[in-house]
């Protein structure tokens, strides 16, 4: 295979920015390049130096004046909710019962699941997202559709079947044994196959009995390299219901702690209304709180308090949470993250936003060797962003004087129109636009 030399204004992080002008946290090459060979980054730097490393058989993809960054990472969304975004008028529990538990029943049909998977991956890639962590439905067929479509595109994806054995329609319930058996078989089939990673996924305390939590505990203990994902402390009615179902637990977080589910591979969606004790438990166990700003605003759930996590030394990541989240775009997600934190009196700098979407989220997944930055040896998952893609952006960019300003314009005004190209393991993969009824 020939080498690929991707030329543009290259930006990649090496650390979390500590303040607005922490230039040591990133590398920026105004005339930069990434050399790709066999799906991996050979090296990244100034074009003059990197172009010398290319073999004689080299293809050049000249993206100047666009920005070249690591592919974006989404740490929490729901694949079966692709067609249920923008479901009107309810908070979490009513929204789940009215819309989501109806929609997810369609995924018993493998043909439907495969068709939605195609659109799901088109949306991710159109938005420059090259790795995501998703919940599938309760049906193993949905997991097969999810990983089969990822494999066809060569994408590094994390996911798993939700386990739920109560407080859901019959058609969406498994049992403790069935949830265990199906999850075990799916782990054997998918975990570590190509770029696939399995996430053991008890949906949340409300939809799992103590017996199912015990089975989840066994799965986590038996499969230490798998991820674990669930939801925690998103909505006041949810918290009251969950804690009433587990009266012996000290609080919502303690439900998961008692079943040994909290570890550094645990991703906990939302974490909005936690006590100091609970934040402390997340910090101690290395669990990751997943901030989903568009979802938290859409469902009226509340405002994530990032500074509490930072002060406690607890880990956090960012995510869309489609379909309660209202966009597949990580740019739009960071726009809303900025506003949520602003309402809390907290600041999110543009460099920190771009760190979070890339290296920050990769670190939350423990995948920073492979994704999230453009260091030598990384997977060549790359996004090319055009900060003048919309007329209003182009007009605004005429007055932008710095990279910092440009990143803020991208995050505040940008969306899928700004994604000029996306590479998965070195292959250009930007989907063709779907027609209005495509
Ligand atoms: N809690 C349990 N299931 C879900 C879900 O599908 N979406 C959100 N936002 N919260 C949940
Ligand atoms: Zn969710």
GROMACS .gro file of C-alpha atoms and ligand atoms in nm:
model
  450
    1UNK     CA    1   0.000   0.000   0.000
    2UNK     CA    2   0.127   0.350  -0.079
    3UNK     CA    3   0.197   0.609   0.191
    4UNK     CA    4  -0.055   0.883   0.251
    5UNK     CA    5   0.067   1.232   0.336
    6UNK     CA    6  -0.211   1.442   0.485
    7UNK     CA    7  -0.121   1.810   0.466
    8UNK     CA    8  -0.292   2.094   0.653
    9UNK     CA    9  -0.280   2.293   0.975
   10UNK     CA   10  -0.222   2.010   1.219
   11UNK     CA   11  -0.337   2.030   1.583
   12UNK     CA   12  -0.288   1.747   1.833
   13UNK     CA   13  -0.278   1.743   2.214
   14UNK     CA   14  -0.019   1.590   2.443
   15UNK     CA   15  -0.172   1.695   2.777
   16UNK     CA   16  -0.478   1.855   2.931
   17UNK     CA   17  -0.453   2.235   2.887
   18UNK     CA   18  -0.412   2.404   3.225
   19UNK     CA   19  -0.551   2.747   3.150
   20UNK     CA   20  -0.637   2.948   2.842
   21UNK     CA   21  -0.284   3.000   2.710
   22UNK     CA   22  -0.120   2.668   2.797
   23UNK     CA   23   0.065   2.623   2.469
   24UNK     CA   24   0.265   2.332   2.615
   25UNK     CA   25  -0.047   2.112   2.608
   26UNK     CA   26  -0.063   2.084   2.229
   27UNK     CA   27   0.141   2.075   1.911
   28UNK     CA   28   0.030   2.301   1.627
   29UNK     CA   29   0.194   2.296   1.284
   30UNK     CA   30   0.081   2.581   1.060
   31UNK     CA   31   0.214   2.400   0.752
   32UNK     CA   32   0.189   2.054   0.896
   33UNK     CA   33   0.154   1.697   0.782
   34UNK     CA   34   0.066   1.351   0.907
   35UNK     CA   35   0.234   1.060   0.732
   36UNK     CA   36   0.018   0.746   0.728
   37UNK     CA   37   0.131   0.393   0.644
   38UNK     CA   38  -0.075   0.074   0.684
   39UNK     CA   39  -0.347   0.256   0.876
   40UNK     CA   40  -0.110   0.402   1.135
   41UNK     CA   41   0.058   0.738   1.187
   42UNK     CA   42   0.428   0.717   1.096
   43UNK     CA   43   0.489   1.068   1.227
   44UNK     CA   44   0.334   1.413   1.256
   45UNK     CA   45   0.503   1.752   1.234
   46UNK     CA   46   0.605   2.027   0.993
   47UNK     CA   47   0.536   1.940   0.632
   48UNK     CA   48   0.900   2.006   0.532
   49UNK     CA   49   1.029   1.742   0.773
   50UNK     CA   50   0.747   1.488   0.749
   51UNK     CA   51   0.733   1.484   0.368
   52UNK     CA   52   1.097   1.361   0.367
   53UNK     CA   53   0.991   1.047   0.554
   54UNK     CA   54   0.748   0.939   0.283
   55UNK     CA   55   0.834   0.649   0.055
   56UNK     CA   56   0.858   0.691  -0.321
   57UNK     CA   57   0.499   0.570  -0.364
   58UNK     CA   58   0.310   0.846  -0.181
   59UNK     CA   59  -0.029   1.001  -0.226
   60UNK     CA   60  -0.069   1.358  -0.097
   61UNK     CA   61  -0.401   1.480   0.041
   62UNK     CA   62  -0.365   1.855   0.056
   63UNK     CA   63  -0.623   1.994   0.296
   64UNK     CA   64  -0.479   2.343   0.336
   65UNK     CA   65  -0.606   2.576   0.481
   66UNK     CA   66  -0.818   2.337   0.687
   67UNK     CA   67  -0.733   2.202   1.031
   68UNK     CA   68  -0.621   1.840   1.070
   69UNK     CA   69  -0.699   1.679   1.407
   70UNK     CA   70  -0.736   1.333   1.557
   71UNK     CA   71  -1.081   1.184   1.492
   72UNK     CA   72  -1.340   1.289   1.749
   73UNK     CA   73  -1.454   1.049   2.023
   74UNK     CA   74  -1.805   1.017   2.169
   75UNK     CA   75  -1.814   0.829   2.500
   76UNK     CA   76  -2.191   0.767   2.538
   77UNK     CA   77  -2.481   0.735   2.298
   78UNK     CA   78  -2.759   0.494   2.208
   79UNK     CA   79  -2.744   0.331   1.865
   80UNK     CA   80  -3.116   0.224   1.866
   81UNK     CA   81  -3.222   0.583   1.933
   82UNK     CA   82  -3.088   0.714   1.602
   83UNK     CA   83  -3.439   0.764   1.470
   84UNK     CA   84  -3.589   0.880   1.802
   85UNK     CA   85  -3.394   1.205   1.846
   86UNK     CA   86  -3.623   1.504   1.902
   87UNK     CA   87  -3.905   1.320   2.080
   88UNK     CA   88  -4.112   1.592   2.237
   89UNK     CA   89  -4.200   1.713   2.577
   90UNK     CA   90  -4.099   1.471   2.852
   91UNK     CA   91  -3.839   1.427   3.123
   92UNK     CA   92  -3.634   1.109   3.158
   93UNK     CA   93  -3.871   0.838   3.286
   94UNK     CA   94  -4.172   0.949   3.082
   95UNK     CA   95  -3.951   0.995   2.775
   96UNK     CA   96  -3.813   0.642   2.814
   97UNK     CA   97  -4.159   0.488   2.851
   98UNK     CA   98  -4.334   0.695   2.586
   99UNK     CA   99  -4.077   0.693   2.309
  100UNK     CA  100  -3.761   0.497   2.372
  101UNK     CA  101  -3.896   0.166   2.495
  102UNK     CA  102  -4.127   0.167   2.193
  103UNK     CA  103  -3.848   0.248   1.946
  104UNK     CA  104  -3.604  -0.009   2.087
  105UNK     CA  105  -3.853  -0.294   2.032
  106UNK     CA  106  -3.795  -0.257   1.657
  107UNK     CA  107  -3.442  -0.392   1.705
  108UNK     CA  108  -3.563  -0.749   1.749
  109UNK     CA  109  -3.563  -0.737   1.368
  110UNK     CA  110  -3.208  -0.788   1.240
  111UNK     CA  111  -3.292  -0.625   0.906
  112UNK     CA  112  -3.411  -0.310   1.078
  113UNK     CA  113  -3.106  -0.310   1.308
  114UNK     CA  114  -2.870  -0.337   1.009
  115UNK     CA  115  -3.045  -0.055   0.823
  116UNK     CA  116  -3.027   0.177   1.125
  117UNK     CA  117  -2.663   0.081   1.183
  118UNK     CA  118  -2.575   0.208   0.836
  119UNK     CA  119  -2.735   0.544   0.906
  120UNK     CA  120  -2.582   0.556   1.254
  121UNK     CA  121  -2.228   0.517   1.118
  122UNK     CA  122  -2.296   0.765   0.838
  123UNK     CA  123  -2.397   1.016   1.104
  124UNK     CA  124  -2.090   0.950   1.319
  125UNK     CA  125  -1.851   0.983   1.027
  126UNK     CA  126  -2.029   1.287   0.877
  127UNK     CA  127  -1.968   1.453   1.210
  128UNK     CA  128  -1.603   1.353   1.230
  129UNK     CA  129  -1.652   1.096   1.507
  130UNK     CA  130  -1.428   0.796   1.452
  131UNK     CA  131  -1.476   0.614   1.784
  132UNK     CA  132  -1.789   0.595   1.998
  133UNK     CA  133  -1.923   0.403   2.295
  134UNK     CA  134  -2.283   0.299   2.242
  135UNK     CA  135  -2.562   0.110   2.407
  136UNK     CA  136  -2.736  -0.133   2.175
  137UNK     CA  137  -3.087  -0.265   2.250
  138UNK     CA  138  -3.157  -0.574   2.463
  139UNK     CA  139  -3.147  -0.789   2.147
  140UNK     CA  140  -2.817  -0.960   2.057
  141UNK     CA  141  -2.910  -0.893   1.692
  142UNK     CA  142  -2.864  -0.522   1.756
  143UNK     CA  143  -2.508  -0.582   1.880
  144UNK     CA  144  -2.428  -0.792   1.575
  145UNK     CA  145  -2.560  -0.514   1.350
  146UNK     CA  146  -2.360  -0.256   1.544
  147UNK     CA  147  -2.023  -0.435   1.530
  148UNK     CA  148  -2.071  -0.574   1.179
  149UNK     CA  149  -2.121  -0.222   1.041
  150UNK     CA  150  -1.821  -0.094   1.241
  151UNK     CA  151  -1.604  -0.376   1.109
  152UNK     CA  152  -1.707  -0.300   0.750
  153UNK     CA  153  -1.582   0.056   0.802
  154UNK     CA  154  -1.272  -0.045   1.000
  155UNK     CA  155  -1.378   0.166   1.298
  156UNK     CA  156  -1.270   0.128   1.660
  157UNK     CA  157  -1.602   0.105   1.846
  158UNK     CA  158  -1.716   0.014   2.195
  159UNK     CA  159  -2.064  -0.120   2.268
  160UNK     CA  160  -2.287  -0.381   2.419
  161UNK     CA  161  -2.638  -0.510   2.463
  162UNK     CA  162  -2.837  -0.343   2.741
  163UNK     CA  163  -2.940  -0.581   3.015
  164UNK     CA  164  -3.282  -0.500   3.162
  165UNK     CA  165  -3.512  -0.739   3.348
  166UNK     CA  166  -3.774  -0.511   3.507
  167UNK     CA  167  -3.959  -0.181   3.466
  168UNK     CA  168  -3.967  -0.217   3.089
  169UNK     CA  169  -4.212  -0.372   2.840
  170UNK     CA  170  -4.207  -0.754   2.819
  171UNK     CA  171  -4.054  -0.742   2.473
  172UNK     CA  172  -3.752  -0.552   2.607
  173UNK     CA  173  -3.685  -0.764   2.914
  174UNK     CA  174  -3.428  -1.036   2.948
  175UNK     CA  175  -3.373  -1.232   3.269
  176UNK     CA  176  -3.062  -1.240   3.488
  177UNK     CA  177  -2.955  -1.570   3.326
  178UNK     CA  178  -3.045  -1.469   2.970
  179UNK     CA  179  -2.874  -1.131   3.009
  180UNK     CA  180  -2.563  -1.310   3.137
  181UNK     CA  181  -2.562  -1.580   2.868
  182UNK     CA  182  -2.623  -1.339   2.581
  183UNK     CA  183  -2.361  -1.093   2.706
  184UNK     CA  184  -2.106  -1.372   2.753
  185UNK     CA  185  -2.167  -1.501   2.399
  186UNK     CA  186  -2.141  -1.150   2.253
  187UNK     CA  187  -1.814  -1.086   2.439
  188UNK     CA  188  -1.675  -1.412   2.299
  189UNK     CA  189  -1.786  -1.316   1.952
  190UNK     CA  190  -1.685  -0.949   1.940
  191UNK     CA  191  -1.450  -0.833   2.216
  192UNK     CA  192  -1.104  -0.790   2.068
  193UNK     CA  193  -1.214  -0.889   1.716
  194UNK     CA  194  -1.047  -0.631   1.490
  195UNK     CA  195  -1.107  -0.296   1.655
  196UNK     CA  196  -1.417  -0.395   1.858
  197UNK     CA  197  -1.439  -0.356   2.237
  198UNK     CA  198  -1.731  -0.488   2.440
  199UNK     CA  199  -1.909  -0.285   2.711
  200UNK     CA  200  -2.107  -0.480   2.972
  201UNK     CA  201  -2.423  -0.269   2.991
  202UNK     CA  202  -2.677  -0.302   3.274
  203UNK     CA  203  -2.895  -0.011   3.158
  204UNK     CA  204  -2.946   0.145   3.504
  205UNK     CA  205  -3.053   0.039   3.853
  206UNK     CA  206  -3.422   0.092   3.774
  207UNK     CA  207  -3.430  -0.169   3.498
  208UNK     CA  208  -3.212  -0.434   3.666
  209UNK     CA  209  -3.312  -0.651   3.963
  210UNK     CA  210  -3.054  -0.732   4.230
  211UNK     CA  211  -3.019  -1.075   4.063
  212UNK     CA  212  -2.927  -0.907   3.734
  213UNK     CA  213  -2.680  -0.682   3.917
  214UNK     CA  214  -2.517  -0.998   4.057
  215UNK     CA  215  -2.489  -1.137   3.705
  216UNK     CA  216  -2.338  -0.807   3.590
  217UNK     CA  217  -2.088  -0.832   3.874
  218UNK     CA  218  -1.991  -1.181   3.759
  219UNK     CA  219  -1.950  -1.062   3.399
  220UNK     CA  220  -1.730  -0.772   3.509
  221UNK     CA  221  -1.516  -1.000   3.726
  222UNK     CA  222  -1.483  -1.261   3.450
  223UNK     CA  223  -1.403  -1.009   3.175
  224UNK     CA  224  -1.165  -0.751   3.323
  225UNK     CA  225  -1.071  -0.603   2.984
  226UNK     CA  226  -1.431  -0.519   2.894
  227UNK     CA  227  -1.580  -0.178   2.957
  228UNK     CA  228  -1.883  -0.135   3.183
  229UNK     CA  229  -2.145   0.131   3.124
  230UNK     CA  230  -2.462   0.246   3.296
  231UNK     CA  231  -2.651   0.562   3.393
  232UNK     CA  232  -2.623   0.745   3.726
  233UNK     CA  233  -2.800   1.039   3.887
  234UNK     CA  234  -2.952   1.203   3.582
  235UNK     CA  235  -3.295   1.308   3.710
  236UNK     CA  236  -3.457   1.357   4.053
  237UNK     CA  237  -3.746   1.113   3.994
  238UNK     CA  238  -3.498   0.855   3.863
  239UNK     CA  239  -3.282   0.890   4.176
  240UNK     CA  240  -3.585   0.851   4.407
  241UNK     CA  241  -3.706   0.542   4.218
  242UNK     CA  242  -3.364   0.377   4.193
  243UNK     CA  243  -3.282   0.425   4.562
  244UNK     CA  244  -3.629   0.298   4.663
  245UNK     CA  245  -3.553  -0.025   4.476
  246UNK     CA  246  -3.225  -0.073   4.666
  247UNK     CA  247  -3.309   0.045   5.020
  248UNK     CA  248  -2.994  -0.110   5.165
  249UNK     CA  249  -2.769   0.114   4.949
  250UNK     CA  250  -2.633   0.437   5.099
  251UNK     CA  251  -2.719   0.629   4.781
  252UNK     CA  252  -2.749   0.575   4.404
  253UNK     CA  253  -2.374   0.535   4.351
  254UNK     CA  254  -2.358   0.276   4.629
  255UNK     CA  255  -2.598   0.052   4.433
  256UNK     CA  256  -2.332   0.005   4.165
  257UNK     CA  257  -2.049  -0.002   4.421
  258UNK     CA  258  -2.215  -0.286   4.616
  259UNK     CA  259  -2.214  -0.500   4.303
  260UNK     CA  260  -1.848  -0.433   4.231
  261UNK     CA  261  -1.921  -0.243   3.912
  262UNK     CA  262  -1.713   0.068   3.978
  263UNK     CA  263  -1.366   0.060   3.827
  264UNK     CA  264  -1.152   0.257   3.584
  265UNK     CA  265  -1.333   0.097   3.287
  266UNK     CA  266  -1.676   0.208   3.413
  267UNK     CA  267  -1.850   0.489   3.221
  268UNK     CA  268  -2.137   0.647   3.415
  269UNK     CA  269  -2.373   0.857   3.207
  270UNK     CA  270  -2.476   1.196   3.350
  271UNK     CA  271  -2.373   1.212   3.721
  272UNK     CA  272  -2.553   1.543   3.769
  273UNK     CA  273  -2.700   1.530   4.120
  274UNK     CA  274  -2.435   1.345   4.319
  275UNK     CA  275  -2.341   1.409   4.682
  276UNK     CA  276  -1.980   1.479   4.779
  277UNK     CA  277  -1.961   1.124   4.911
  278UNK     CA  278  -2.060   0.986   4.573
  279UNK     CA  279  -1.812   1.202   4.381
  280UNK     CA  280  -1.548   1.079   4.627
  281UNK     CA  281  -1.638   0.716   4.549
  282UNK     CA  282  -1.604   0.782   4.175
  283UNK     CA  283  -1.262   0.940   4.236
  284UNK     CA  284  -1.147   0.646   4.451
  285UNK     CA  285  -1.256   0.384   4.203
  286UNK     CA  286  -1.134   0.571   3.891
  287UNK     CA  287  -1.482   0.554   3.736
  288UNK     CA  288  -1.561   0.806   3.464
  289UNK     CA  289  -1.852   1.051   3.487
  290UNK     CA  290  -1.985   1.118   3.137
  291UNK     CA  291  -2.106   1.474   3.074
  292UNK     CA  292  -2.383   1.482   2.810
  293UNK     CA  293  -2.476   1.850   2.776
  294UNK     CA  294  -2.730   1.847   2.491
  295UNK     CA  295  -2.915   1.558   2.656
  296UNK     CA  296  -2.914   1.719   3.000
  297UNK     CA  297  -3.066   2.034   2.858
  298UNK     CA  298  -3.312   1.852   2.629
  299UNK     CA  299  -3.456   1.633   2.907
  300UNK     CA  300  -3.438   1.916   3.160
  301UNK     CA  301  -3.215   1.695   3.375
  302UNK     CA  302  -2.978   1.953   3.521
  303UNK     CA  303  -2.634   2.112   3.494
  304UNK     CA  304  -2.318   1.900   3.524
  305UNK     CA  305  -2.079   2.041   3.783
  306UNK     CA  306  -1.739   1.984   3.628
  307UNK     CA  307  -1.539   2.168   3.893
  308UNK     CA  308  -1.654   1.927   4.164
  309UNK     CA  309  -1.511   1.636   3.966
  310UNK     CA  310  -1.184   1.818   3.900
  311UNK     CA  311  -1.148   1.921   4.265
  312UNK     CA  312  -1.215   1.566   4.385
  313UNK     CA  313  -0.972   1.422   4.130
  314UNK     CA  314  -1.256   1.229   3.962
  315UNK     CA  315  -1.242   1.150   3.591
  316UNK     CA  316  -1.496   1.282   3.341
  317UNK     CA  317  -1.554   1.269   2.967
  318UNK     CA  318  -1.796   1.423   2.717
  319UNK     CA  319  -2.060   1.263   2.499
  320UNK     CA  320  -2.365   1.327   2.281
  321UNK     CA  321  -2.607   1.077   2.442
  322UNK     CA  322  -2.811   1.057   2.122
  323UNK     CA  323  -3.119   1.019   2.122
  324UNK     CA  324  -3.177   1.228   2.439
  325UNK     CA  325  -2.882   1.421   2.304
  326UNK     CA  326  -2.996   1.637   2.016
  327UNK     CA  327  -2.697   1.608   1.782
  328UNK     CA  328  -2.435   1.360   1.667
  329UNK     CA  329  -2.192   1.651   1.640
  330UNK     CA  330  -1.923   1.671   1.907
  331UNK     CA  331  -1.875   2.036   1.802
  332UNK     CA  332  -2.236   2.113   1.887
  333UNK     CA  333  -2.197   1.909   2.205
  334UNK     CA  334  -1.903   2.122   2.319
  335UNK     CA  335  -2.099   2.435   2.233
  336UNK     CA  336  -2.367   2.325   2.480
  337UNK     CA  337  -2.102   2.209   2.730
  338UNK     CA  338  -1.961   2.560   2.729
  339UNK     CA  339  -2.307   2.705   2.801
  340UNK     CA  340  -2.394   2.454   3.075
  341UNK     CA  341  -2.066   2.528   3.253
  342UNK     CA  342  -2.118   2.901   3.201
  343UNK     CA  343  -2.452   2.872   3.384
  344UNK     CA  344  -2.257   2.709   3.668
  345UNK     CA  345  -2.006   2.997   3.668
  346UNK     CA  346  -1.738   2.767   3.521
  347UNK     CA  347  -1.525   2.820   3.212
  348UNK     CA  348  -1.447   2.576   2.933
  349UNK     CA  349  -1.164   2.708   2.719
  350UNK     CA  350  -1.158   2.633   2.344
  351UNK     CA  351  -0.836   2.435   2.380
  352UNK     CA  352  -0.991   2.233   2.660
  353UNK     CA  353  -1.296   2.157   2.444
  354UNK     CA  354  -1.079   2.023   2.165
  355UNK     CA  355  -0.865   1.831   2.412
  356UNK     CA  356  -1.179   1.672   2.557
  357UNK     CA  357  -1.318   1.561   2.220
  358UNK     CA  358  -0.987   1.395   2.133
  359UNK     CA  359  -0.714   1.299   2.382
  360UNK     CA  360  -0.933   1.362   2.689
  361UNK     CA  361  -1.198   1.115   2.579
  362UNK     CA  362  -0.931   0.869   2.462
  363UNK     CA  363  -0.779   0.879   2.812
  364UNK     CA  364  -1.122   0.827   2.967
  365UNK     CA  365  -1.134   0.503   2.768
  366UNK     CA  366  -0.771   0.412   2.839
  367UNK     CA  367  -0.718   0.411   2.462
  368UNK     CA  368  -0.472   0.700   2.433
  369UNK     CA  369  -0.201   0.475   2.285
  370UNK     CA  370  -0.427   0.417   1.986
  371UNK     CA  371  -0.660   0.714   1.936
  372UNK     CA  372  -0.712   1.076   2.038
  373UNK     CA  373  -0.378   1.214   1.919
  374UNK     CA  374  -0.154   1.196   1.615
  375UNK     CA  375   0.165   1.062   1.773
  376UNK     CA  376   0.384   0.812   1.586
  377UNK     CA  377   0.221   0.469   1.606
  378UNK     CA  378  -0.135   0.596   1.666
  379UNK     CA  379  -0.423   0.469   1.456
  380UNK     CA  380  -0.469   0.705   1.161
  381UNK     CA  381  -0.819   0.817   1.262
  382UNK     CA  382  -0.824   1.179   1.154
  383UNK     CA  383  -1.074   1.459   1.098
  384UNK     CA  384  -1.029   1.761   0.872
  385UNK     CA  385  -1.223   2.069   0.984
  386UNK     CA  386  -1.316   2.373   0.778
  387UNK     CA  387  -1.384   2.669   1.005
  388UNK     CA  388  -1.539   2.871   0.721
  389UNK     CA  389  -1.782   2.605   0.603
  390UNK     CA  390  -2.095   2.814   0.659
  391UNK     CA  391  -2.132   3.168   0.523
  392UNK     CA  392  -2.180   3.309   0.873
  393UNK     CA  393  -1.865   3.127   0.988
  394UNK     CA  394  -1.663   3.249   0.692
  395UNK     CA  395  -1.775   3.605   0.772
  396UNK     CA  396  -1.687   3.565   1.142
  397UNK     CA  397  -1.351   3.406   1.060
  398UNK     CA  398  -1.243   3.721   0.871
  399UNK     CA  399  -1.198   3.886   1.211
  400UNK     CA  400  -1.048   3.587   1.396
  401UNK     CA  401  -0.689   3.656   1.492
  402UNK     CA  402  -0.575   3.339   1.663
  403UNK     CA  403  -0.610   2.962   1.669
  404UNK     CA  404  -0.796   2.998   1.998
  405UNK     CA  405  -1.056   3.222   1.836
  406UNK     CA  406  -1.086   2.987   1.540
  407UNK     CA  407  -1.148   2.685   1.765
  408UNK     CA  408  -1.416   2.877   1.952
  409UNK     CA  409  -1.587   2.972   1.625
  410UNK     CA  410  -1.576   2.606   1.519
  411UNK     CA  411  -1.729   2.486   1.845
  412UNK     CA  412  -1.988   2.763   1.871
  413UNK     CA  413  -2.104   2.779   1.510
  414UNK     CA  414  -1.985   2.449   1.365
  415UNK     CA  415  -2.157   2.122   1.282
  416UNK     CA  416  -2.126   1.844   1.023
  417UNK     CA  417  -2.084   2.101   0.746
  418UNK     CA  418  -1.739   2.176   0.890
  419UNK     CA  419  -1.617   1.820   0.842
  420UNK     CA  420  -1.426   1.838   0.515
  421UNK     CA  421  -1.295   1.480   0.543
  422UNK     CA  422  -1.264   1.200   0.792
  423UNK     CA  423  -1.008   0.917   0.779
  424UNK     CA  424  -1.055   0.581   0.945
  425UNK     CA  425  -0.726   0.391   0.976
  426UNK     CA  426  -0.595   0.608   0.694
  427UNK     CA  427  -0.889   0.563   0.457
  428UNK     CA  428  -1.103   0.864   0.354
  429UNK     CA  429  -1.454   0.777   0.475
  430UNK     CA  430  -1.668   1.090   0.457
  431UNK     CA  431  -2.013   0.957   0.366
  432UNK     CA  432  -2.197   1.091   0.065
  433UNK     CA  433  -2.483   1.316   0.173
  434UNK     CA  434  -2.815   1.139   0.203
  435UNK     CA  435  -3.091   1.289  -0.006
  436UNK     CA  436  -3.382   1.444   0.179
  437UNK     CA  437  -3.561   1.109   0.159
  438UNK     CA  438  -3.253   0.889   0.113
  439LIG     N1  439  -3.128   0.615   3.158
  439LIG     C1  440  -3.158   0.488   3.129
  439LIG     N2  441  -3.170   0.470   2.996
  439LIG     C2  442  -3.146   0.590   2.941
  439LIG     C3  443  -3.144   0.636   2.806
  439LIG     O1  444  -3.167   0.563   2.710
  439LIG     N3  445  -3.115   0.768   2.788
  439LIG     C4  446  -3.089   0.852   2.892
  439LIG     N4  447  -3.061   0.981   2.867
  439LIG     N5  448  -3.091   0.812   3.019
  439LIG     C5  449  -3.119   0.682   3.043
  440LIG    ZN1  450  -2.766   0.727   2.785
   0.00000   0.00000   0.00000
